[in-house]
PDB file of C-alpha atoms and ligand atoms in Angstrom:
ATOM      1  CA  MET A   1      30.708 -18.767   1.620  1.00 72.00           C
ATOM      2  CA  GLU A   2      34.378 -20.557   0.718  1.00 85.00           C
ATOM      3  CA  ILE A   3      36.988 -18.417  -0.150  1.00 92.00           C
ATOM      4  CA  VAL A   4      39.853 -20.587  -2.742  1.00 95.00           C
ATOM      5  CA  VAL A   5      43.343 -19.088  -1.816  1.00 95.00           C
ATOM      6  CA  ALA A   6      45.187 -19.382  -5.784  1.00 94.00           C
ATOM      7  CA  THR A   7      48.902 -19.096  -4.706  1.00 91.00           C
ATOM      8  CA  ARG A   8      50.809 -21.523  -4.453  1.00 90.00           C
ATOM      9  CA  ASN A   9      53.027 -19.473  -1.735  1.00 90.00           C
ATOM     10  CA  ALA A  10      52.665 -21.054   1.701  1.00 90.00           C
ATOM     11  CA  ASP A  11      53.821 -17.659   3.528  1.00 89.00           C
ATOM     12  CA  LYS A  12      51.783 -15.733   1.489  1.00 90.00           C
ATOM     13  CA  ILE A  13      49.096 -18.208   2.447  1.00 90.00           C
ATOM     14  CA  ARG A  14      50.438 -17.345   6.548  1.00 89.00           C
ATOM     15  CA  GLU A  15      49.849 -14.163   6.452  1.00 91.00           C
ATOM     16  CA  ILE A  16      46.543 -14.285   4.621  1.00 92.00           C
ATOM     17  CA  ARG A  17      44.989 -16.660   7.536  1.00 90.00           C
ATOM     18  CA  ALA A  18      46.350 -14.440   9.867  1.00 90.00           C
ATOM     19  CA  ILE A  19      45.580 -11.468   8.224  1.00 90.00           C
ATOM     20  CA  LEU A  20      41.168 -13.081   7.581  1.00 88.00           C
ATOM     21  CA  PRO A  21      39.568 -12.188  10.715  1.00 81.00           C
ATOM     22  CA  GLY A  22      36.987 -15.587  11.904  1.00 81.00           C
ATOM     23  CA  GLY A  23      34.742 -16.588   9.981  1.00 80.00           C
ATOM     24  CA  PHE A  24      36.416 -16.869   6.505  1.00 85.00           C
ATOM     25  CA  LYS A  25      36.737 -21.053   4.952  1.00 88.00           C
ATOM     26  CA  LEU A  26      39.362 -20.795   3.403  1.00 91.00           C
ATOM     27  CA  LEU A  27      39.906 -23.079   0.687  1.00 92.00           C
ATOM     28  CA  SER A  28      43.252 -23.547  -1.106  1.00 91.00           C
ATOM     29  CA  LEU A  29      44.266 -25.664  -4.726  1.00 93.00           C
ATOM     30  CA  ASP A  30      45.219 -29.046  -2.839  1.00 91.00           C
ATOM     31  CA  ASP A  31      41.397 -28.751  -1.751  1.00 90.00           C
ATOM     32  CA  ILE A  32      40.005 -28.221  -4.823  1.00 90.00           C
ATOM     33  CA  GLY A  33      42.048 -30.382  -6.971  1.00 90.00           C
ATOM     34  CA  PHE A  34      43.723 -28.314  -8.951  1.00 91.00           C
ATOM     35  CA  ASP A  35      47.300 -29.675 -10.323  1.00 90.00           C
ATOM     36  CA  LEU A  36      47.852 -27.080 -13.295  1.00 90.00           C
ATOM     37  CA  ASP A  37      50.283 -24.106 -13.655  1.00 88.00           C
ATOM     38  CA  LEU A  38      49.498 -21.822 -11.599  1.00 88.00           C
ATOM     39  CA  GLU A  39      52.834 -20.254 -12.572  1.00 84.00           C
ATOM     40  CA  ALA A  40      51.275 -20.322 -16.712  1.00 81.00           C
ATOM     41  CA  ALA A  41      48.950 -17.444 -15.659  1.00 81.00           C
ATOM     42  CA  GLU A  42      51.839 -14.966 -14.238  1.00 84.00           C
ATOM     43  CA  ASP A  43      52.867 -13.229 -17.798  1.00 87.00           C
ATOM     44  CA  GLY A  44      51.108 -10.658 -17.612  1.00 88.00           C
ATOM     45  CA  GLU A  45      53.635  -6.846 -17.211  1.00 93.00           C
ATOM     46  CA  SER A  46      51.964  -5.743 -13.977  1.00 97.00           C
ATOM     47  CA  PHE A  47      51.015  -6.845 -10.641  1.00 97.00           C
ATOM     48  CA  GLU A  48      47.595  -6.400 -11.112  1.00 97.00           C
ATOM     49  CA  GLU A  49      46.993  -8.250 -15.018  1.00 97.00           C
ATOM     50  CA  ASN A  50      48.830 -11.031 -12.901  1.00 96.00           C
ATOM     51  CA  VAL A  51      46.624 -10.795 -10.375  1.00 97.00           C
ATOM     52  CA  ILE A  52      43.464 -10.973 -12.278  1.00 97.00           C
ATOM     53  CA  LYS A  53      44.851 -13.969 -14.547  1.00 96.00           C
ATOM     54  CA  LYS A  54      45.688 -15.683 -11.404  1.00 95.00           C
ATOM     55  CA  ALA A  55      41.595 -15.145  -9.615  1.00 96.00           C
ATOM     56  CA  GLU A  56      40.474 -16.126 -13.068  1.00 95.00           C
ATOM     57  CA  PHE A  57      42.359 -18.979 -14.011  1.00 95.00           C
ATOM     58  CA  VAL A  58      41.474 -20.857 -10.952  1.00 95.00           C
ATOM     59  CA  ARG A  59      37.371 -19.401 -11.677  1.00 94.00           C
ATOM     60  CA  SER A  60      37.480 -20.932 -14.657  1.00 92.00           C
ATOM     61  CA  PHE A  61      38.749 -23.951 -13.134  1.00 89.00           C
ATOM     62  CA  LEU A  62      35.705 -24.115 -10.601  1.00 88.00           C
ATOM     63  CA  ALA A  63      32.175 -25.868 -11.343  1.00 79.00           C
ATOM     64  CA  TYR A  64      30.558 -24.423  -8.649  1.00 79.00           C
ATOM     65  CA  ASP A  65      30.082 -21.191  -8.065  1.00 81.00           C
ATOM     66  CA  CYS A  66      32.659 -19.969  -5.368  1.00 87.00           C
ATOM     67  CA  LEU A  67      35.166 -16.935  -4.416  1.00 94.00           C
ATOM     68  CA  VAL A  68      38.346 -16.477  -5.248  1.00 96.00           C
ATOM     69  CA  LEU A  69      41.432 -14.970  -3.878  1.00 97.00           C
ATOM     70  CA  ALA A  70      44.532 -13.966  -5.084  1.00 96.00           C
ATOM     71  CA  ASP A  71      47.639 -12.015  -4.321  1.00 96.00           C
ATOM     72  CA  ASP A  72      50.776  -9.986  -6.852  1.00 96.00           C
ATOM     73  CA  SER A  73      52.510  -8.918  -5.177  1.00 97.00           C
ATOM     74  CA  GLY A  74      56.835  -8.083  -5.398  1.00 98.00           C
ATOM     75  CA  LEU A  75      59.440  -5.644  -4.133  1.00 98.00           C
ATOM     76  CA  VAL A  76      60.204  -2.569  -6.359  1.00 98.00           C
ATOM     77  CA  ILE A  77      63.863  -0.862  -5.811  1.00 98.00           C
ATOM     78  CA  ASP A  78      62.998   3.111  -8.191  1.00 97.00           C
ATOM     79  CA  ALA A  79      67.576   1.972  -7.810  1.00 96.00           C
ATOM     80  CA  LEU A  80      67.332  -0.600  -9.615  1.00 97.00           C
ATOM     81  CA  GLY A  81      64.140   1.344 -12.298  1.00 96.00           C
ATOM     82  CA  GLY A  82      61.881  -1.167 -10.387  1.00 97.00           C
ATOM     83  CA  LEU A  83      63.453  -4.115 -10.462  1.00 97.00           C
ATOM     84  CA  PRO A  84      62.594  -6.652  -9.156  1.00 98.00           C
ATOM     85  CA  GLY A  85      59.222  -5.486  -9.606  1.00 97.00           C
ATOM     86  CA  VAL A  86      56.264  -8.506 -11.009  1.00 96.00           C
ATOM     87  CA  ASP A  87      59.152 -10.415 -11.628  1.00 95.00           C
ATOM     88  CA  SER A  88      59.704 -10.342  -7.481  1.00 97.00           C
ATOM     89  CA  ALA A  89      59.659 -14.370  -7.022  1.00 94.00           C
ATOM     90  CA  ASN A  90      62.081 -15.074 -10.085  1.00 94.00           C
ATOM     91  CA  PHE A  91      64.545 -12.415 -10.237  1.00 97.00           C
ATOM     92  CA  MET A  92      67.733 -14.078 -10.491  1.00 98.00           C
ATOM     93  CA  GLY A  93      66.060 -17.874 -11.388  1.00 96.00           C
ATOM     94  CA  ARG A  94      63.390 -19.225  -9.062  1.00 93.00           C
ATOM     95  CA  ASP A  95      65.545 -21.055  -6.598  1.00 96.00           C
ATOM     96  CA  THR A  96      68.612 -18.812  -6.592  1.00 98.00           C
ATOM     97  CA  PRO A  97      68.872 -18.918  -2.942  1.00 98.00           C
ATOM     98  CA  TYR A  98      67.063 -15.214  -1.298  1.00 98.00           C
ATOM     99  CA  LYS A  99      70.619 -13.999   0.895  1.00 98.00           C
ATOM    100  CA  VAL A 100      71.826 -14.690  -2.953  1.00 98.00           C
ATOM    101  CA  ARG A 101      69.982 -12.335  -4.044  1.00 98.00           C
ATOM    102  CA  HIS A 102      69.756 -10.617  -1.227  1.00 98.00           C
ATOM    103  CA  GLU A 103      73.638  -9.895  -1.390  1.00 97.00           C
ATOM    104  CA  TRP A 104      73.615  -8.853  -5.407  1.00 97.00           C
ATOM    105  CA  ILE A 105      70.358  -6.203  -4.580  1.00 97.00           C
ATOM    106  CA  LEU A 106      72.665  -4.181  -1.780  1.00 96.00           C
ATOM    107  CA  ALA A 107      76.357  -4.301  -4.303  1.00 95.00           C
ATOM    108  CA  GLN A 108      74.313  -2.275  -6.764  1.00 94.00           C
ATOM    109  CA  ILE A 109      72.052   0.025  -4.427  1.00 93.00           C
ATOM    110  CA  GLY A 110      75.773   1.157  -3.117  1.00 84.00           C
ATOM    111  CA  ALA A 111      75.650   4.492  -2.932  1.00 82.00           C
ATOM    112  CA  LEU A 112      72.284   5.106  -4.826  1.00 84.00           C
ATOM    113  CA  GLY A 113      69.568   6.194  -3.408  1.00 92.00           C
ATOM    114  CA  ARG A 114      66.845   2.977  -0.999  1.00 97.00           C
ATOM    115  CA  SER A 115      64.162   3.963  -1.768  1.00 97.00           C
ATOM    116  CA  ALA A 116      61.214   1.265  -2.667  1.00 98.00           C
ATOM    117  CA  ARG A 117      58.133   0.080  -1.476  1.00 98.00           C
ATOM    118  CA  PHE A 118      56.720  -3.327  -1.586  1.00 98.00           C
ATOM    119  CA  VAL A 119      53.566  -3.627  -3.747  1.00 98.00           C
ATOM    120  CA  CYS A 120      50.021  -6.149  -3.025  1.00 98.00           C
ATOM    121  CA  VAL A 121      47.335  -6.390  -5.936  1.00 98.00           C
ATOM    122  CA  MET A 122      44.774  -9.097  -4.247  1.00 98.00           C
ATOM    123  CA  ALA A 123      41.761  -9.895  -6.181  1.00 98.00           C
ATOM    124  CA  LEU A 124      38.706 -11.568  -5.905  1.00 97.00           C
ATOM    125  CA  ALA A 125      37.059 -12.828  -8.734  1.00 96.00           C
ATOM    126  CA  THR A 126      33.256 -13.552  -7.523  1.00 92.00           C
ATOM    127  CA  PRO A 127      30.008 -14.151  -9.807  1.00 87.00           C
ATOM    128  CA  ALA A 128      29.322 -10.639 -10.077  1.00 88.00           C
ATOM    129  CA  GLY A 129      32.851 -10.376 -11.977  1.00 93.00           C
ATOM    130  CA  THR A 130      36.345  -9.308 -10.614  1.00 97.00           C
ATOM    131  CA  ARG A 131      37.615  -7.071  -8.515  1.00 98.00           C
ATOM    132  CA  THR A 132      40.774  -5.867  -7.515  1.00 98.00           C
ATOM    133  CA  PHE A 133      42.807  -4.066  -3.813  1.00 98.00           C
ATOM    134  CA  HIS A 134      45.713  -2.287  -4.755  1.00 98.00           C
ATOM    135  CA  ALA A 135      48.147  -1.267  -1.109  1.00 98.00           C
ATOM    136  CA  THR A 136      51.690  -0.508  -0.781  1.00 98.00           C
ATOM    137  CA  MET A 137      54.284  -0.472   1.782  1.00 98.00           C
ATOM    138  CA  GLU A 138      56.598   2.186   2.140  1.00 98.00           C
ATOM    139  CA  GLY A 139      60.331   1.777   3.105  1.00 98.00           C
ATOM    140  CA  LYS A 140      64.780   0.811   2.362  1.00 98.00           C
ATOM    141  CA  ILE A 141      66.727  -0.596   1.291  1.00 98.00           C
ATOM    142  CA  ALA A 142      68.966  -2.323   4.135  1.00 97.00           C
ATOM    143  CA  GLU A 143      72.998  -1.098   4.396  1.00 96.00           C
ATOM    144  CA  LYS A 144      72.876  -4.930   5.027  1.00 97.00           C
ATOM    145  CA  PRO A 145      70.903  -8.064   5.724  1.00 98.00           C
ATOM    146  CA  ALA A 146      68.507  -8.610   9.183  1.00 98.00           C
ATOM    147  CA  GLY A 147      66.027 -11.063  10.515  1.00 98.00           C
ATOM    148  CA  ASP A 148      65.367 -14.175  10.690  1.00 96.00           C
ATOM    149  CA  GLY A 149      61.128 -13.179   9.915  1.00 96.00           C
ATOM    150  CA  GLY A 150      59.276 -12.778   7.179  1.00 94.00           C
ATOM    151  CA  PHE A 151      59.650 -14.406   3.619  1.00 96.00           C
ATOM    152  CA  GLY A 152      61.639 -13.237   0.137  1.00 97.00           C
ATOM    153  CA  TYR A 153      62.485 -10.000   0.837  1.00 98.00           C
ATOM    154  CA  ASP A 154      62.093  -8.770   3.950  1.00 98.00           C
ATOM    155  CA  PRO A 155      65.188  -9.030   5.242  1.00 98.00           C
ATOM    156  CA  ILE A 156      66.932  -6.345   3.584  1.00 98.00           C
ATOM    157  CA  PHE A 157      64.217  -4.227   3.475  1.00 98.00           C
ATOM    158  CA  TYR A 158      63.924  -1.343   6.369  1.00 98.00           C
ATOM    159  CA  LEU A 159      61.368   0.214   8.279  1.00 98.00           C
ATOM    160  CA  PRO A 160      62.211   3.683   9.530  1.00 97.00           C
ATOM    161  CA  GLU A 161      59.635   4.269  11.586  1.00 97.00           C
ATOM    162  CA  PHE A 162      60.637   0.661  13.546  1.00 97.00           C
ATOM    163  CA  GLY A 163      63.722   0.797  13.289  1.00 98.00           C
ATOM    164  CA  LYS A 164      64.366  -2.477  11.814  1.00 98.00           C
ATOM    165  CA  THR A 165      64.248  -4.852   8.506  1.00 98.00           C
ATOM    166  CA  ALA A 166      60.557  -6.331   7.983  1.00 98.00           C
ATOM    167  CA  ALA A 167      62.206  -9.810   9.086  1.00 98.00           C
ATOM    168  CA  GLN A 168      62.318  -8.353  12.357  1.00 98.00           C
ATOM    169  CA  LEU A 169      59.485  -8.218  13.307  1.00 98.00           C
ATOM    170  CA  SER A 170      56.478 -10.116  14.403  1.00 97.00           C
ATOM    171  CA  MET A 171      54.006 -11.157  12.263  1.00 94.00           C
ATOM    172  CA  GLU A 172      51.459  -9.572  13.544  1.00 94.00           C
ATOM    173  CA  GLN A 173      53.577  -6.377  13.189  1.00 96.00           C
ATOM    174  CA  LYS A 174      54.624  -6.585   9.913  1.00 96.00           C
ATOM    175  CA  ASN A 175      50.724  -7.583   8.335  1.00 95.00           C
ATOM    176  CA  LYS A 176      49.511  -4.843  10.466  1.00 96.00           C
ATOM    177  CA  ILE A 177      51.531  -2.347   8.233  1.00 97.00           C
ATOM    178  CA  SER A 178      51.869  -5.042   5.518  1.00 97.00           C
ATOM    179  CA  HIS A 179      51.101  -4.265   1.800  1.00 98.00           C
ATOM    180  CA  ARG A 180      49.664  -7.501   1.607  1.00 96.00           C
ATOM    181  CA  GLY A 181      47.511  -6.963   5.031  1.00 95.00           C
ATOM    182  CA  LYS A 182      46.228  -3.334   4.112  1.00 97.00           C
ATOM    183  CA  ALA A 183      45.156  -5.394   0.552  1.00 97.00           C
ATOM    184  CA  LEU A 184      43.753  -7.744   2.275  1.00 95.00           C
ATOM    185  CA  LEU A 185      40.897  -5.887   4.706  1.00 95.00           C
ATOM    186  CA  LYS A 186      40.617  -3.393   1.182  1.00 97.00           C
ATOM    187  CA  ALA A 187      39.246  -7.364   0.447  1.00 95.00           C
ATOM    188  CA  VAL A 188      37.921  -8.605   3.875  1.00 93.00           C
ATOM    189  CA  ASP A 189      35.536  -4.391   3.687  1.00 94.00           C
ATOM    190  CA  TYR A 190      34.040  -5.829   0.240  1.00 94.00           C
ATOM    191  CA  LEU A 191      32.880  -9.068   1.225  1.00 91.00           C
ATOM    192  CA  HIS A 192      31.693  -7.942   3.938  1.00 90.00           C
ATOM    193  CA  GLU A 193      29.957  -4.859   2.280  1.00 92.00           C
ATOM    194  CA  ASN A 194      28.933  -6.816  -1.189  1.00 90.00           C
ATOM    195  CA  PHE A 195      28.237 -10.773   0.054  1.00 83.00           C
ATOM    196  CA  GLY A 196      27.241 -10.434   3.728  1.00 80.00           C
ATOM    197  CA  ILE A 197      30.751 -12.312   4.802  1.00 77.00           C
TER     198      ILE A 197
HETATM  199  P1  IMP B 201      54.509 -13.336  -6.857  1.00 79.76           P
HETATM  200  O1  IMP B 201      54.151 -15.370  -6.611  1.00 79.76           O
HETATM  201  O2  IMP B 201      53.753 -13.194  -8.233  1.00 79.76           O
HETATM  202  O3  IMP B 201      53.072 -12.591  -6.160  1.00 79.76           O
HETATM  203  O4  IMP B 201      56.022 -13.105  -5.932  1.00 79.76           O
HETATM  204  C1  IMP B 201      55.916 -12.539  -5.306  1.00 79.76           C
HETATM  205  C2  IMP B 201      57.458 -12.203  -4.581  1.00 79.76           C
HETATM  206  O5  IMP B 201      57.347 -11.768  -4.061  1.00 79.76           O
HETATM  207  C3  IMP B 201      57.488 -13.733  -3.606  1.00 79.76           C
HETATM  208  O6  IMP B 201      57.878 -14.847  -3.866  1.00 79.76           O
HETATM  209  C4  IMP B 201      58.385 -12.439  -3.471  1.00 79.76           C
HETATM  210  O7  IMP B 201      60.128 -12.606  -3.830  1.00 79.76           O
HETATM  211  C5  IMP B 201      58.292 -10.595  -2.826  1.00 79.76           C
HETATM  212  N1  IMP B 201      57.115 -11.006  -1.852  1.00 79.76           N
HETATM  213  C6  IMP B 201      55.831 -10.425  -1.571  1.00 79.76           C
HETATM  214  N2  IMP B 201      55.380 -10.010  -0.904  1.00 79.76           N
HETATM  215  C7  IMP B 201      57.028 -10.117   0.008  1.00 79.76           C
HETATM  216  C8  IMP B 201      56.448  -9.749   1.584  1.00 79.76           C
HETATM  217  O8  IMP B 201      55.733  -9.919   2.374  1.00 79.76           O
HETATM  218  N3  IMP B 201      58.153  -9.470   2.365  1.00 79.76           N
HETATM  219  C9  IMP B 201      59.022  -9.903   1.642  1.00 79.76           C
HETATM  220  N4  IMP B 201      59.217 -10.449  -0.911  1.00 79.76           N
HETATM  221  C10 IMP B 201      57.764 -10.297  -0.921  1.00 79.76           C
END
């Protein structure tokens, strides 16, 4: 069965393609001719609420039985009361360069605690209903940005066990430990068990 990936974020699609084992046929929103505003569905107050809305919005558009996979994710910084959280993509403005967002966050953090985590909730909308899969990647806000891999907030997300930021890991290393990698593998187990794919 084909799986439609309900995101327009090219970085997420790249990681999802790299994480999924062979044998899965992925379709993009362009492949299925979905030209509606997916962001309009992201008005919920939690990752869980948003991801279910995105997956079901895309599935309701499809006239045939198909699986839809959606990802809602973000960076949760404890010292900032959980910001940028569910609003990570739009934080300080959707078009604000991440470099500017990094600088602002580092200036706010100052002497405050640095604990933070990336959160990912994946949803699979199937003919039998919608299931969600949660995972996190724990780390710290770095003293300064480093690395040019990954995307988004990766250069300021420090992983003490590696002594590196997420942007300094190879994609393979990041996908093994990341919120997205772990949530997606839970979804893959579910697909194996319930859909035989
Ligand atoms: P969403 O499209 O509403 O789920 O927003 C996700 C946003 O969270 C992204 O646009 C990034 O700003 C941030 N984010 C999620 N996952 C990662 C990651 O793995 N690295 C860096 N930033 C991420």
